[in-house]
Amino acid sequence: MDVKAFRTAGYQAIDRICDYISSLEDRKVVSVVKPGYLREALPDCAPDKGENFEEIANDFQDLILPGITHWQHPSFFAWYPCAGTMEGILGDLYASSITNPAFNWISSPACTELEAIVMDWSAKLFGLSDAFLNMSGVGGGAIQTTASESAMTVVVAAREDFIRRHPDIPMEKLVLYITTETHILGIKTAMILGITCRALEVKAEDDYGLRGDALRAALEEDKANGMHPFVLIATVGTTGTGAVDRIDEIGSIAQEHGLWLHIDSAWAGVAMACPEYRGLCQLDAINTYADSFCTNLHKWGLVNFDASTLWVRDRTQLTQALDVMPPEYLGSKVKEEGTVIDYRNWQLFFGRRFRSLKIWFVLRSFGVQGFQAYIRKGVALSNKFSSLVEASPYFEIVTPPSLALTVFRLLPPADMDIDRTDNTSINALNRLFNRRLLDRDLMLTTVDVGDALCIRLAVGSQQTEEKHIDKAWEVLCAEVGPAIEEWKAIGDVPQSWMSSMYRKSGGEEKPGAK
């Protein structure tokens, strides 16, 4: 492809991307293809001769788009949001035009310097302490791929720091602490690094957040048994329920016992751009006690995947763990003078993408006020949904609504003759109910909260408006009766409830309708 052909294909690509974004609301949220559909449609090997690019671009429209679940759809409420702004698209496009591995400053100075700057901008946006700024010369931030990589990076640094201070303690005695609500990144990190992982139990009465007494008890027990906890991954905004560990309680205990305290706030952390949410997110305690902090701009932060932001209080703990004596071809005068950052030593891998460009585009385009307005809109829409759930006799809120997340489940009304503590039966109902919602092209996800199977609705798409919350609620209410009818056919619901819940006579309102 020459420049002329690229210009033509590029114009077409931009037009098609614009058409796609404009038509999102008219598309189905969830892909309906069958497993293996693409292998059936494509040849077994690459073509011997190059193909016409227009045909390739058409195959994207005809073969790839049908297999996409549209995370930016205004009615996508599953997992957590995945940002997809046009500013982010353009940032990636420009970055791809000057592609380079950016492993050190001299390989492309702008890549390193812009990253240091936008990480400081972001830290200030979220209210992080000056200790986390790159310009401090002590702490600093770097862009990683995901929160999982961020966690693994700091656990490696914490392990190496502990081993330097305690060289006689064998590796098999080290313990990584997480909680029973921590994202699977904790368990996976421990598995990859070959260290023991202990999940500390969190309780419903504490809104599933880790408390100081639970941490202290675990530390005393493990140390009495000859084990050596060295790092704790605490969470602000857990994946399942949006729970917040009590950093204000566990922070001082972690310091007392020499634990590295990492805060995983992959989803919720960006809400700290709004001052009114900083108390909920424990910002003061984070600034006081955290050794490292991570949030994902590519979730609820308007920057296209991937863009996980990681800050550390002491950058030397990263570089001492991850730097190796470079060969001659990686040396440079500025590196020897110590005047620049080599970000390859702030991550597990060597090369890195120019991610800071899209962050720069987004932060400049939206500004602080635009970023805050987007977060506040998501919380307001979520509050509307949770108020509908609370007012309905057919649903219950299971955990306190957390920012833009509501966790709920379908339950029989209190005056019906059914055991509301029978989670086996009620879980079957909710699993069936969520399946029916998916059939109606409303994508939510389920989560286990204790023994209860619950349903999560997370707001985050830039295109979601109040009408989409209203539509989601309409679908939920419309599916209550049919779900119970199907449940009855399976044999898991008493007839007394069925006859009262699902009236078939004309003119009566549907269950849950308002």
Coordinates of N, CA, C and O in Angstrom, one line a residue, residues 9 66 70 72 82 96 109 133 144 148 158 174 192 200 203 213 248 306 336 345 350 361 406 456 470 484 502-503:
A9 N -8.0 4.4 1.8 CA -8.4 3.4 2.8 C -8.7 4.0 4.2 O -9.6 3.6 4.9
P66 N -19.8 -8.9 13.2 CA -20.8 -9.8 13.8 C -20.4 -10.5 15.0 O -21.2 -11.0 15.8
H70 N -20.6 -5.5 22.0 CA -20.3 -4.1 21.9 C -20.3 -3.4 23.3 O -21.3 -3.0 23.9
Q72 N -19.2 -0.6 24.2 CA -19.5 0.8 24.3 C -21.0 1.0 24.0 O -21.5 2.2 24.0
C82 N -15.7 -0.4 29.4 CA -14.4 -0.4 28.6 C -14.5 0.8 27.7 O -15.3 0.9 26.8
S96 N 0.2 4.8 16.4 CA 0.6 3.7 15.4 C 1.4 4.2 14.3 O 2.2 3.5 13.7
P109 N 12.4 10.2 22.8 CA 12.3 11.0 24.0 C 10.9 11.4 24.3 O 10.5 11.5 25.5
L133 N 4.2 11.7 42.5 CA 4.5 12.4 41.2 C 5.9 12.1 40.7 O 6.8 12.0 41.4
Q144 N 0.9 0.8 32.6 CA 1.0 -0.6 32.4 C -0.2 -1.1 31.4 O -1.0 -0.3 31.0
S148 N -3.8 -6.2 36.4 CA -3.2 -7.5 36.7 C -1.7 -7.4 36.6 O -0.9 -7.8 37.4
A158 N 8.0 -5.8 45.7 CA 7.8 -6.1 47.2 C 8.6 -7.3 47.6 O 9.3 -7.3 48.7
L174 N 7.2 -17.0 52.3 CA 6.6 -15.7 52.0 C 5.1 -15.9 51.7 O 4.7 -16.9 51.1
I192 N 1.9 -17.5 39.5 CA 3.0 -17.3 38.5 C 4.3 -17.1 39.3 O 5.4 -17.7 38.8
L200 N -7.9 -13.4 53.0 CA -8.5 -13.1 54.2 C -10.0 -12.9 54.1 O -10.4 -12.1 53.2
K203 N -16.5 -9.9 55.6 CA -17.8 -10.2 56.0 C -18.9 -9.2 55.6 O -18.6 -8.1 55.3
D213 N -8.9 -5.5 62.3 CA -8.7 -6.6 63.3 C -8.5 -7.9 62.5 O -7.8 -8.8 63.0
D248 N -8.0 3.0 56.0 CA -7.7 3.8 57.2 C -7.4 2.9 58.4 O -6.7 3.3 59.4
D306 N -5.4 -0.3 25.9 CA -5.1 -0.5 27.3 C -4.4 0.7 27.9 O -3.6 1.3 27.2
E336 N 23.4 7.6 31.9 CA 24.5 7.6 32.9 C 24.5 8.8 33.8 O 24.9 8.7 34.9
N345 N 12.4 -0.3 33.1 CA 12.8 -0.7 34.4 C 11.6 -0.5 35.4 O 11.8 -0.7 36.6
F350 N 10.0 -5.5 28.3 CA 11.1 -4.6 27.8 C 10.4 -3.5 27.0 O 10.5 -2.3 27.3
F361 N -4.5 13.1 24.7 CA -5.6 13.6 23.9 C -6.9 13.6 24.7 O -7.6 14.6 24.6
T406 N -24.7 -1.5 40.9 CA -25.8 -2.0 41.7 C -25.8 -3.5 41.7 O -25.7 -4.1 40.6
R456 N -25.4 -8.1 38.7 CA -24.8 -6.8 38.7 C -25.2 -6.0 37.6 O -25.3 -6.5 36.4
D470 N -34.2 3.3 31.8 CA -35.6 3.1 31.8 C -35.9 1.8 31.0 O -36.7 1.0 31.4
I484 N -40.5 -16.7 36.4 CA -41.1 -17.5 37.4 C -41.9 -18.6 36.8 O -41.9 -19.7 37.4
Y502 N -48.0 -14.0 39.3 CA -48.1 -14.0 37.8 C -49.5 -14.1 37.4 O -50.0 -15.2 37.0
R503 N -50.3 -13.1 37.5 CA -51.7 -13.1 37.1 C -51.8 -13.0 35.6 O -51.2 -12.2 35.0

